[in-house]
Structure formats: C-alpha cells, structure tokens
Coordinates of C-alpha atoms and ligand atoms in Angstrom, one line a residue:
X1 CA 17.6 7.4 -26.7
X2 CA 20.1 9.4 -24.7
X3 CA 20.6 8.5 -20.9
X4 CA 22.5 12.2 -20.7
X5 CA 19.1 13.4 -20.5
X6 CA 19.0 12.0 -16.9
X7 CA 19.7 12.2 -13.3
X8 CA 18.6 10.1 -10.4
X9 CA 16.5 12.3 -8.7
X10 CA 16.1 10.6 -5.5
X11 CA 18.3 12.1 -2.1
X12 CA 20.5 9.2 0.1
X13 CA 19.8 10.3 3.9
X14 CA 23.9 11.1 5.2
X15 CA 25.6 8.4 6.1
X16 CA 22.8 6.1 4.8
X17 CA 22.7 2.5 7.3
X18 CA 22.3 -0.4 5.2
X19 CA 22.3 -3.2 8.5
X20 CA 18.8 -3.4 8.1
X21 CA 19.3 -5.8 5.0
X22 CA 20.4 -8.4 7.4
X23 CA 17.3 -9.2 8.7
X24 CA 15.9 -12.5 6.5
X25 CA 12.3 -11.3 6.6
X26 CA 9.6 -9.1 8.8
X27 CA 8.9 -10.8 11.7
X28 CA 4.9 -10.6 11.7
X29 CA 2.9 -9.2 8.9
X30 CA 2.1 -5.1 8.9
X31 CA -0.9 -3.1 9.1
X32 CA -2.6 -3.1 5.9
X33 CA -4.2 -0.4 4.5
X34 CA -6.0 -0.5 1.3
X35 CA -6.1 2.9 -0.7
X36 CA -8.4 0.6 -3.7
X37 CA -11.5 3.1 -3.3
X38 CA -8.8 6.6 -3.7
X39 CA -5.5 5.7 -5.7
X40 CA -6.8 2.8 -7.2
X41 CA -10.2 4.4 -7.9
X42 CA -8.6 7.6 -9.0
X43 CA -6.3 6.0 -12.0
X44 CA -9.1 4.2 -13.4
X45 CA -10.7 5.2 -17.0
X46 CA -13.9 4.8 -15.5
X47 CA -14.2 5.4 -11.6
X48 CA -16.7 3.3 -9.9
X49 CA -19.7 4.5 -9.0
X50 CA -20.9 4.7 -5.3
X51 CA -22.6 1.8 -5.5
X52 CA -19.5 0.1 -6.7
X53 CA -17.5 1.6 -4.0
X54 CA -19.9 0.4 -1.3
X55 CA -19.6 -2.9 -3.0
X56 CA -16.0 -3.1 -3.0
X57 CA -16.0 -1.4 0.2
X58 CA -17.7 -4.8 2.0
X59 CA -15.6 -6.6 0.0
X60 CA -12.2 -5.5 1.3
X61 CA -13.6 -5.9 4.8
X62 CA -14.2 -9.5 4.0
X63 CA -10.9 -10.1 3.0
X64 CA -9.8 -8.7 6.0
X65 CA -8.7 -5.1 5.9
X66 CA -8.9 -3.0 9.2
X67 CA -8.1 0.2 7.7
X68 CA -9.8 1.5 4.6
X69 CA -8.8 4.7 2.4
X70 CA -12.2 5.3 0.8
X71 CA -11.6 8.4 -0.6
X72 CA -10.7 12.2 -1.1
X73 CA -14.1 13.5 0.4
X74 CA -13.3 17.4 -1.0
X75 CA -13.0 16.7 -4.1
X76 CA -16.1 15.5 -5.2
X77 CA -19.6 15.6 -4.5
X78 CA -19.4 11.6 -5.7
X79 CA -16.5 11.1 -3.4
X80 CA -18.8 12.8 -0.3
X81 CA -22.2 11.1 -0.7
X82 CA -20.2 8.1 -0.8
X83 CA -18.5 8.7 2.5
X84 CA -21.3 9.8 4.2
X85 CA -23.4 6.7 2.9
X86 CA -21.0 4.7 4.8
X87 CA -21.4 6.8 8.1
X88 CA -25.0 7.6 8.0
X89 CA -25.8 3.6 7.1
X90 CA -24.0 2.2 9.1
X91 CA -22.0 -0.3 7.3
X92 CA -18.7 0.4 8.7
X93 CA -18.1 -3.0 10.8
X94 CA -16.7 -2.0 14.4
X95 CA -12.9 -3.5 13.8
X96 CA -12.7 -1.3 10.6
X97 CA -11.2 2.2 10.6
X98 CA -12.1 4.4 7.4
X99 CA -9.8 6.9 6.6
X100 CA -9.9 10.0 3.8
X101 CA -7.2 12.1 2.6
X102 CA -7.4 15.8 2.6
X103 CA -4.7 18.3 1.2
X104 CA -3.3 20.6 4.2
X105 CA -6.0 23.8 2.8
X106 CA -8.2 24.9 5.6
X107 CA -11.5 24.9 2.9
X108 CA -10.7 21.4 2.3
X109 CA -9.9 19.9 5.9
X110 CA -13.1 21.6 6.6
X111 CA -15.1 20.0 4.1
X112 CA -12.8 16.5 5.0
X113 CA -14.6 17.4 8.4
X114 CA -17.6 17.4 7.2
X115 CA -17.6 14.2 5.5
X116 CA -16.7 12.4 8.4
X117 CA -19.0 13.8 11.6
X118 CA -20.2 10.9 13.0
X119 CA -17.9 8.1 11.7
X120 CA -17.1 5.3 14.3
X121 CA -13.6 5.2 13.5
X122 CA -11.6 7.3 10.9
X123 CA -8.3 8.4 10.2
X124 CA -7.9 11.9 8.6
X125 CA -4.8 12.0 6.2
X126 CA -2.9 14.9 5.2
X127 CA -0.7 15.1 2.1
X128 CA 1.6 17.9 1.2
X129 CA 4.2 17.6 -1.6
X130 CA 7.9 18.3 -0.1
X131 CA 10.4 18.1 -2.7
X132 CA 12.6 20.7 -4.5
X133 CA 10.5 20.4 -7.5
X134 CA 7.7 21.1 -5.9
X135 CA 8.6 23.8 -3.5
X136 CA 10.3 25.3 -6.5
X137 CA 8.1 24.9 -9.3
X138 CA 4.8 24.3 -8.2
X139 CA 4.0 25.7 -5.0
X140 CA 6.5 28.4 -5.3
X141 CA 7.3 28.6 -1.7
X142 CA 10.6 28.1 0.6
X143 CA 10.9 25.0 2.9
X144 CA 10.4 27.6 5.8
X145 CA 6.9 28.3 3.9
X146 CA 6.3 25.2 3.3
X147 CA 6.7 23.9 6.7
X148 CA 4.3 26.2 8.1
X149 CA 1.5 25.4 5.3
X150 CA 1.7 21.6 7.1
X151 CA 2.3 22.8 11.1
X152 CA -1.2 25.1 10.0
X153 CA -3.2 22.3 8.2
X154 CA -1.9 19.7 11.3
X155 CA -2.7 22.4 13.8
X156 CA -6.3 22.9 12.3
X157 CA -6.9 18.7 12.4
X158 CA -6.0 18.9 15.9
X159 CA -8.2 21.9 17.1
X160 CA -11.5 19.9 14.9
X161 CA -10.9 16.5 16.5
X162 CA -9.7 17.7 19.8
X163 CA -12.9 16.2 21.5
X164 CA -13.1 13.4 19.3
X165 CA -10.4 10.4 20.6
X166 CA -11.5 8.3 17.5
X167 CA -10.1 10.3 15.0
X168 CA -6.1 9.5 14.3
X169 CA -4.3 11.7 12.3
X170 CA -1.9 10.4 9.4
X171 CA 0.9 13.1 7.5
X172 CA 2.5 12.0 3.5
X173 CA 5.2 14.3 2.4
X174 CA 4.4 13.5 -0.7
X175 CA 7.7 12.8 -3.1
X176 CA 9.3 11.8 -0.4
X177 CA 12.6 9.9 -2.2
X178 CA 13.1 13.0 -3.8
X179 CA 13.4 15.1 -0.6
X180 CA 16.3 15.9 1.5
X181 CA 15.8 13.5 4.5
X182 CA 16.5 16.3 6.5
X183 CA 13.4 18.2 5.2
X184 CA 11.5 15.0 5.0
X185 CA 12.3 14.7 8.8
X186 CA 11.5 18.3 9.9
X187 CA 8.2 18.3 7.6
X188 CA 6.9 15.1 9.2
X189 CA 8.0 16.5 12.7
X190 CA 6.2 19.5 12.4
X191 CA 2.9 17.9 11.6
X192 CA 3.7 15.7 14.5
X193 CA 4.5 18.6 16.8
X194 CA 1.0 19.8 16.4
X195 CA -0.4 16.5 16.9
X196 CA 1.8 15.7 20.0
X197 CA -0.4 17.2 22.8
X198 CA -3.5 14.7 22.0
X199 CA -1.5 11.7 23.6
X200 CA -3.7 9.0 23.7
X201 CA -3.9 8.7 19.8
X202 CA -1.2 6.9 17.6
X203 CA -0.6 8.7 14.9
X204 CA 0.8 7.9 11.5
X205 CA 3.6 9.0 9.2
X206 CA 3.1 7.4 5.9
X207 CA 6.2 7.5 3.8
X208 CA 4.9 7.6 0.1
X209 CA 7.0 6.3 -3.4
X210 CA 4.9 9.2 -5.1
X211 CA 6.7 7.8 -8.3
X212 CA 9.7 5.2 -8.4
X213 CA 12.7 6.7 -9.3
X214 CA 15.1 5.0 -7.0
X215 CA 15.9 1.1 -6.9
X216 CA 14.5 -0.5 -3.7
X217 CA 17.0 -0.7 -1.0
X218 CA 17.5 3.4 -1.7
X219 CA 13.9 3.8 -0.8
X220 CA 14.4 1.7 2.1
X221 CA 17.4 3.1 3.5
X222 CA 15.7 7.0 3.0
X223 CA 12.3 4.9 5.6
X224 CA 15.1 3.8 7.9
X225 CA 16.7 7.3 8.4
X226 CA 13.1 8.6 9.3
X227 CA 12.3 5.6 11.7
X228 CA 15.2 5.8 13.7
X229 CA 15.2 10.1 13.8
X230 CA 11.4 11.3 14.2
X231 CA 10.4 12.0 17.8
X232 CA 8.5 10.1 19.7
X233 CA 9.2 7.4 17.0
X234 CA 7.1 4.5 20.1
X235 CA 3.9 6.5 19.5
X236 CA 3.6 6.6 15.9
X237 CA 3.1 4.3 13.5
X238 CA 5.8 4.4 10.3
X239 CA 3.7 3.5 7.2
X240 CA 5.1 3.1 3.6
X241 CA 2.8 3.7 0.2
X242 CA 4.8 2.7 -2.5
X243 CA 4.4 3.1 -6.8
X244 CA 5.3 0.5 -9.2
X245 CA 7.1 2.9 -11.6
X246 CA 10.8 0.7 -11.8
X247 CA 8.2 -2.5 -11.0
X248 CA 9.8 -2.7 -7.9
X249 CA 6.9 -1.2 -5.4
X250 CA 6.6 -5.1 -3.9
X251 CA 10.1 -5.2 -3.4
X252 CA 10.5 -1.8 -1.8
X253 CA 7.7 -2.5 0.7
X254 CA 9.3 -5.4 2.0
X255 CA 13.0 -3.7 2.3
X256 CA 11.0 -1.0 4.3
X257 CA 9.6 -3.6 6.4
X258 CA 12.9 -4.7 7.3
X259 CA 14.2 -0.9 7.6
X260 CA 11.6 0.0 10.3
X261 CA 7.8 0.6 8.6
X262 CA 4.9 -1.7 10.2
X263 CA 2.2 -0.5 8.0
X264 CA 1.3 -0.6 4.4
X265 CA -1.0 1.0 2.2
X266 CA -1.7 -0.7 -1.6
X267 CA -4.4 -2.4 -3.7
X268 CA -5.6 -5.4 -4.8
X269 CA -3.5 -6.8 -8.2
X270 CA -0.9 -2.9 -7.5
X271 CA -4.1 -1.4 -9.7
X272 CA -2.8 2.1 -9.0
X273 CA -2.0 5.7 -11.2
X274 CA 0.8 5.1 -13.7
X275 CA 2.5 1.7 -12.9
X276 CA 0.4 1.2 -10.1
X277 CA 0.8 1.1 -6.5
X278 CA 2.0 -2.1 -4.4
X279 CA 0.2 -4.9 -4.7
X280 CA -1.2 -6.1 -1.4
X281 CA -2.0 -9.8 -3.0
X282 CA 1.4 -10.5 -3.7
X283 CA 2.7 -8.9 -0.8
X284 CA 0.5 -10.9 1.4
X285 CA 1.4 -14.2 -0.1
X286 CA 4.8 -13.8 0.1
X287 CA 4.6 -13.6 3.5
X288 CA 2.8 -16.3 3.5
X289 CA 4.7 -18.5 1.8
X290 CA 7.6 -17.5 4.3
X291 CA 5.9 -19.2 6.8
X292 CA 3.8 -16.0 8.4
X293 CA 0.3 -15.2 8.9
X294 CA -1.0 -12.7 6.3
X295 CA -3.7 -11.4 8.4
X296 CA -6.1 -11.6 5.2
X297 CA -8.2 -14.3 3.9
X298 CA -7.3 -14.8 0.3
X299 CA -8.6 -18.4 -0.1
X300 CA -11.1 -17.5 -2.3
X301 CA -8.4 -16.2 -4.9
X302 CA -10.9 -16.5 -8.4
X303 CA -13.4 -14.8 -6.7
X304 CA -11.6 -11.9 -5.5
X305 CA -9.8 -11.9 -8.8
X306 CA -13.2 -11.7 -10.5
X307 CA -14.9 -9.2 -8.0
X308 CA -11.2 -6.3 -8.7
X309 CA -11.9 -7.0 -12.6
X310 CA -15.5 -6.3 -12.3
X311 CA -15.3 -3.1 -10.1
X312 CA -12.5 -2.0 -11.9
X313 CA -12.9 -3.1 -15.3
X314 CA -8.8 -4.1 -15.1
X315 CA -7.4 -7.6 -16.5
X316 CA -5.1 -9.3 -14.0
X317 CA -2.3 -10.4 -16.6
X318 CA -1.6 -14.0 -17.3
X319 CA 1.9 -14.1 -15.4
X320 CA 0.7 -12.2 -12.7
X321 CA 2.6 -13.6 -9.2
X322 CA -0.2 -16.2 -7.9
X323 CA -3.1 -14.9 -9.5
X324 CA -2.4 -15.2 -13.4
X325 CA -4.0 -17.9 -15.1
X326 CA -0.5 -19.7 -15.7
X327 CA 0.8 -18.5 -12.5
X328 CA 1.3 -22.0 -11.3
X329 CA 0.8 -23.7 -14.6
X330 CA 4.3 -26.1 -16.0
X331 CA 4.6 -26.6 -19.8
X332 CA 8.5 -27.8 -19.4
X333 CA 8.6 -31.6 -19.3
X334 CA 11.5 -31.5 -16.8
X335 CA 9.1 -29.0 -14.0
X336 CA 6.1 -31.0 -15.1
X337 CA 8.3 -34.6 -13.9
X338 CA 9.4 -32.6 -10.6
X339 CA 6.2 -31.2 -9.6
X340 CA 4.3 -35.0 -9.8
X341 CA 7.3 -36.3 -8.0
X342 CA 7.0 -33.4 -5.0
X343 CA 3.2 -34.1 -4.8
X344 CA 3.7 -37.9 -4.7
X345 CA 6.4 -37.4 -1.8
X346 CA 3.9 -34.9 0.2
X347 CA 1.4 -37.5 -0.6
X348 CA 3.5 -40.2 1.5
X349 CA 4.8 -38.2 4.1
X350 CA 1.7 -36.3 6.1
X351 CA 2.8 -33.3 8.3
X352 CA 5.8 -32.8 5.8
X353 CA 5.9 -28.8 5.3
X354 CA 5.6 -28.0 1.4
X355 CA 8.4 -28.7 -0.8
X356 CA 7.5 -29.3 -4.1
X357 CA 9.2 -28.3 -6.8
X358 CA 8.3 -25.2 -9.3
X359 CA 5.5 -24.2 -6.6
X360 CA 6.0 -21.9 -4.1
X361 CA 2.9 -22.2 -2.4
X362 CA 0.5 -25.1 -2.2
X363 CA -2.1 -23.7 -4.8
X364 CA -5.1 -25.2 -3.1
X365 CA -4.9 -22.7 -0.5
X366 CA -6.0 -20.0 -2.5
X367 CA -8.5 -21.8 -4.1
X368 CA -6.5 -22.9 -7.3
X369 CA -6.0 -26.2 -9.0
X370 CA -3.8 -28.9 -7.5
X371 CA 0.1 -28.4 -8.0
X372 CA -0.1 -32.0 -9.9
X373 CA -3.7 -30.4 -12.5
X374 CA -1.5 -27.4 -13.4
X375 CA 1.0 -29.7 -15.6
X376 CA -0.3 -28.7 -19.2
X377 CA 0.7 -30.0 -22.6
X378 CA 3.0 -27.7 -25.0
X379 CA 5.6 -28.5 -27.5
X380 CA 8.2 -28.0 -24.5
X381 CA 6.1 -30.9 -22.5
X382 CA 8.5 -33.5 -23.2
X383 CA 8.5 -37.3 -22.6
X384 CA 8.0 -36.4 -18.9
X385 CA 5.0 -34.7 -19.4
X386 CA 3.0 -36.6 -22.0
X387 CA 4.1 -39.9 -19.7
X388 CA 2.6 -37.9 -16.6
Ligands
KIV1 O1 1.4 8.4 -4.0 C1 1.3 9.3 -3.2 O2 2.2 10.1 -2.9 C2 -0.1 9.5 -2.6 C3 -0.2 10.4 -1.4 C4 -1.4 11.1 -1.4 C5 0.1 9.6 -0.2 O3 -1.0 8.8 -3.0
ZN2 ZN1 -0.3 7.1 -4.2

C-alpha cells in the first residue's frame, strides 16, 4: 500500500463556517426523495423489470414518499414504457410527485419530454458533471463552456414547460465536493437564472456526494457555503444526495441537514452504485428516535425488508442499523440483565418516555420482537442471561 499515491480531492469553500455544528439535531424531518427505481435500480446485477418497478413504485408510496425518482426515461426503451405506464394508467396517487433525470443534451431533454406529457405532477432533473476532472478529462471543455452547456439545457426545460405550472425543475452538478464552490455556485446559479422568470414554481438544487471522498462535516460545510450564497436561496429548495463510499453517506446527510439542505434523496437499506447511496431507513429512524416525526410509516419493518430483497435481489446484512436480524438482539449477560431491568421499569411506570438500556428505540414500533425477546443465549450470556 502506499498512501503517497493520494490526495484528498475534495475543495473547502473559503473561509469555510463550521457554526452550523452547533445545532443538536434538524428541527423537523426533510423532504424525502427516493431515487430506488434510478440509482438504486441502476447498480443492481439484475435491474427490475417494469413490473417490478410498478410494484415497488406503490410500494414506496405506501411507506410514504411524496417524491419519486423513477427513472432516466432517455436512456431506455425499459426505462420509458415504464414511465409512461405510470402516466397513462394512472397510478400516480395525487400527493405524489414523480420525477426523472435527464442529462443537459437537447435530444435527451426532448425525449425526457416525451416521457412525461401528461404526468399529474413531475419534477424534471438535470445533471451535469462540474468538476476539474471532468471539465478537463471528460468533457474537454472550460468552466465558461461548461456553464453554457447547463444555462442551454436549463433554458430548453423552461421554454418546454413554460405552460405547464406542474412541472418543477431540479439542477445536480454532479461531483460536487470535488468542485470549486465558486463554480459549484455559478453552475447552480446559472441553471437557476434560466429558471428564475417561471415564479410560481420552487425549484430545486440538489447537492450530490457523486462519490465520498471527503469526511462528513467537509461535505457539509461545502452544502452550507451554497445555502447561504445562491440567489433567491427562499424560493428553492436545497437538496443533498449523498454516496456511501467512506460509509459515512447517513452521517453526511444529517450534518447537511444542520448546514442548511431540507431535502433528501436515498434508498431503502443505501442499496445504491458502489457503496451505495444514503439510506433513507436509517436516516428516518434516527430521527425518530430523537424524538421527531419521520414523515414515513416504517412499522411494518419485516415486510418492507422482505419486499427491497425481493425486488432487488439484495441481502440486508445481519448488523444492519434496525433492520438486521441481530440489530436489536443482546448476547452479553451484563446488556441482557440491563435491558429486562429497563423493560420491567417501563413496565411500572406508564407515560415514562423510553429508556431502556442497549435499545435505542422501542423495537415493537417497527414491528420487531420485544426489547425483553431479543435477549439470546451465547457463550458471552452469562449468569444474567441464563437467570433471565
Ligand atoms: O450521484 C450522483 O451524482 C447522481 C446524480 C445524477 C444526482 O446520482
Ligand atoms: Zn447518485
């Protein structure tokens, strides 16, 4: 190994502002947006099918989700028929938005178009790549070029859906930690500029963790310099999309939150390309177990656990935060003893919040065994445990 080989690739906005980091938690949960049926779907070894999608599509909206990515609709004739399937049969509830990303290429915003006449509700998301590498290496083109490939594919969203109020428009400079922030700003500007004259829509800029490269409170800062310098910053909505590549994508969702974003896009279990993207499960429930509404009903976890291995052919891993098998299972004799002695207090002392030990939540309330049936026998069990 030879950690010469490296540098850390991501870009600290000047005179980065940490103060954020004094705020204990988010005050109400964000905007959830689930990107299961397009990053999730894309990093599988077997995509679903379109049945599979529509499936899982009526699944998410029974968990809760408002805002659905269901797919990339230009880039195949899979991804099309399904979107048009949802439009043309109606099965897109009236509280749900779908949304479908599009690179900024007129062909492809066209065919995006396409996909979407007709939709109740949709959001059209455009992606362009903004770092050094790839202005450099990829697209070959300066930031000056690059900034006019996303003003021209934002201009050419807003003259489609000029007459069409219930299309919202969301922009990704994709890599963003690895962009100046001063070219992250003026890329995500631009696209705003040409959005700006439709005023009654609120528009997004989604700030994605194409990979992980940074630790989380980097990420965080680079979401906070954007929140507090894009224009018009009361009319748009600041969204984060993180990737699990450090394993920190749950963390740096939640230092975002406190850094100024108010919506996130994930999956179910972080299933997502590489390491995954952040998990919207355990980013829920720990905001749940702070004490705030989740806004999604994850009750039912076994179910939805079995529905994302089915469509997805995944395996949540045993350890997984509150859905693994042993997630809320004690061998040790000494948690076993504390955990019967927590129940037995709640037991005697109704309207008591939840305080028992070993368990941060109350396991019944997604649907899992009691925090006293978990205890289970191993050579680490201990008097305390064979006693129990
Ligand atoms: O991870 C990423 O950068 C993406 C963009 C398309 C938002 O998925
Ligand atoms: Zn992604």
């Amino acid at each position: 190994m030879n950690p010469e080989k490296y540098r850390k690739q991501y870009r600290l906005p000047p005179a980065p502002d940490f103060s954020w980091i004094t705020k204990e938690c988010p005050d109400a949960c964000p905007v959830w947006c689930s990107v299961d049926l397009r990053d999730g779907n894309q990093a599988l070894v077997a995509p679903m099918t379109a049945e599979e999608k529509l499936y899982f599509f009526s699944y998410l909206v029974k968990l809760g989700f408002k805002e659905i990515e269901v797919g990339f609709p230009a880039a195949s004739d899979t991804e099309f028929r399904f979107v048009r399937a949802l439009i043309d049969e109606k099965r897109i509830p009236d509280d749900v938005t779908i949304q479908v990303l599009t690179q900024a290429r007129e062909s492809i915003i066209r065919r995006t178009a396409e996909a979407i006449k007709g939709a109740p509700r949709a959001i059209v998301h455009m992606y362009s790549a903004s770092s050094p590498v790839f202005r450099k290496y990829v697209f070959g083109k300066s930031r000056d070029e690059t900034v006019a490939m996303v003003r021209e594919g934002a201009a050419l969203i807003a003259d489609i859906f000029k007459d069409d109020p219930n299309v919202r428009f969301e922009f990704s400079p994709e890599c963003f930690p690895e962009t100046e922030p001063d070219f992250a700003l003026r890329v995500c500007s631009a696209a705003l500029d040409e959005w700006r004259a439709l005023k009654s829509r609120r528009n997004i800029i989604n700030l994605p963790v194409t990979v992980e490269y940074s630790m989380p409170h980097i990420f965080a800062s680079q979401v906070n310099y954007l929140s507090k310098n894009l224009p018009n910053r009361d009319n748009l909505i600041l969204s984060v999309h993180a990737h699990n590549d450090r394993g920190c994508a749950v963390a740096a969702t939640e230092m975002a939150l406190l850094a100024g974003a108010e919506r996130v896009e994930g999956t179910l279990f972080g299933n997502g390309e590489r390491a995954g993207n952040a998990d919207l499960i355990t980013l829920a429930l720990n905001m749940y177990a702070l004490g705030i509404d989740p806004g999604l009903d994850l009750s039912h976890i076994a179910e939805t656990s079995a529905v994302y291995e089915k469509m997805t052919g995944m395996q949540i891993p045993e350890r997984m935060p509150y859905t693994g098998k042993l997630t809320f299972t004690a061998f040790s004799g000494s948690h076993q003893d504390a955990i019967a002695k927590g129940m037995r207090h709640l037991e005697a002392s109704p309207g008591e919040k939840w305080c028992v030990p070993y368990l941060p939540i109350d396991p019944t309330d997604i649907g899992r065994e009691s925090g006293d049936r978990a205890i289970r026998i191993n050579s680490q069990s201990g008097r305390g445990g064979i006693g129990y």
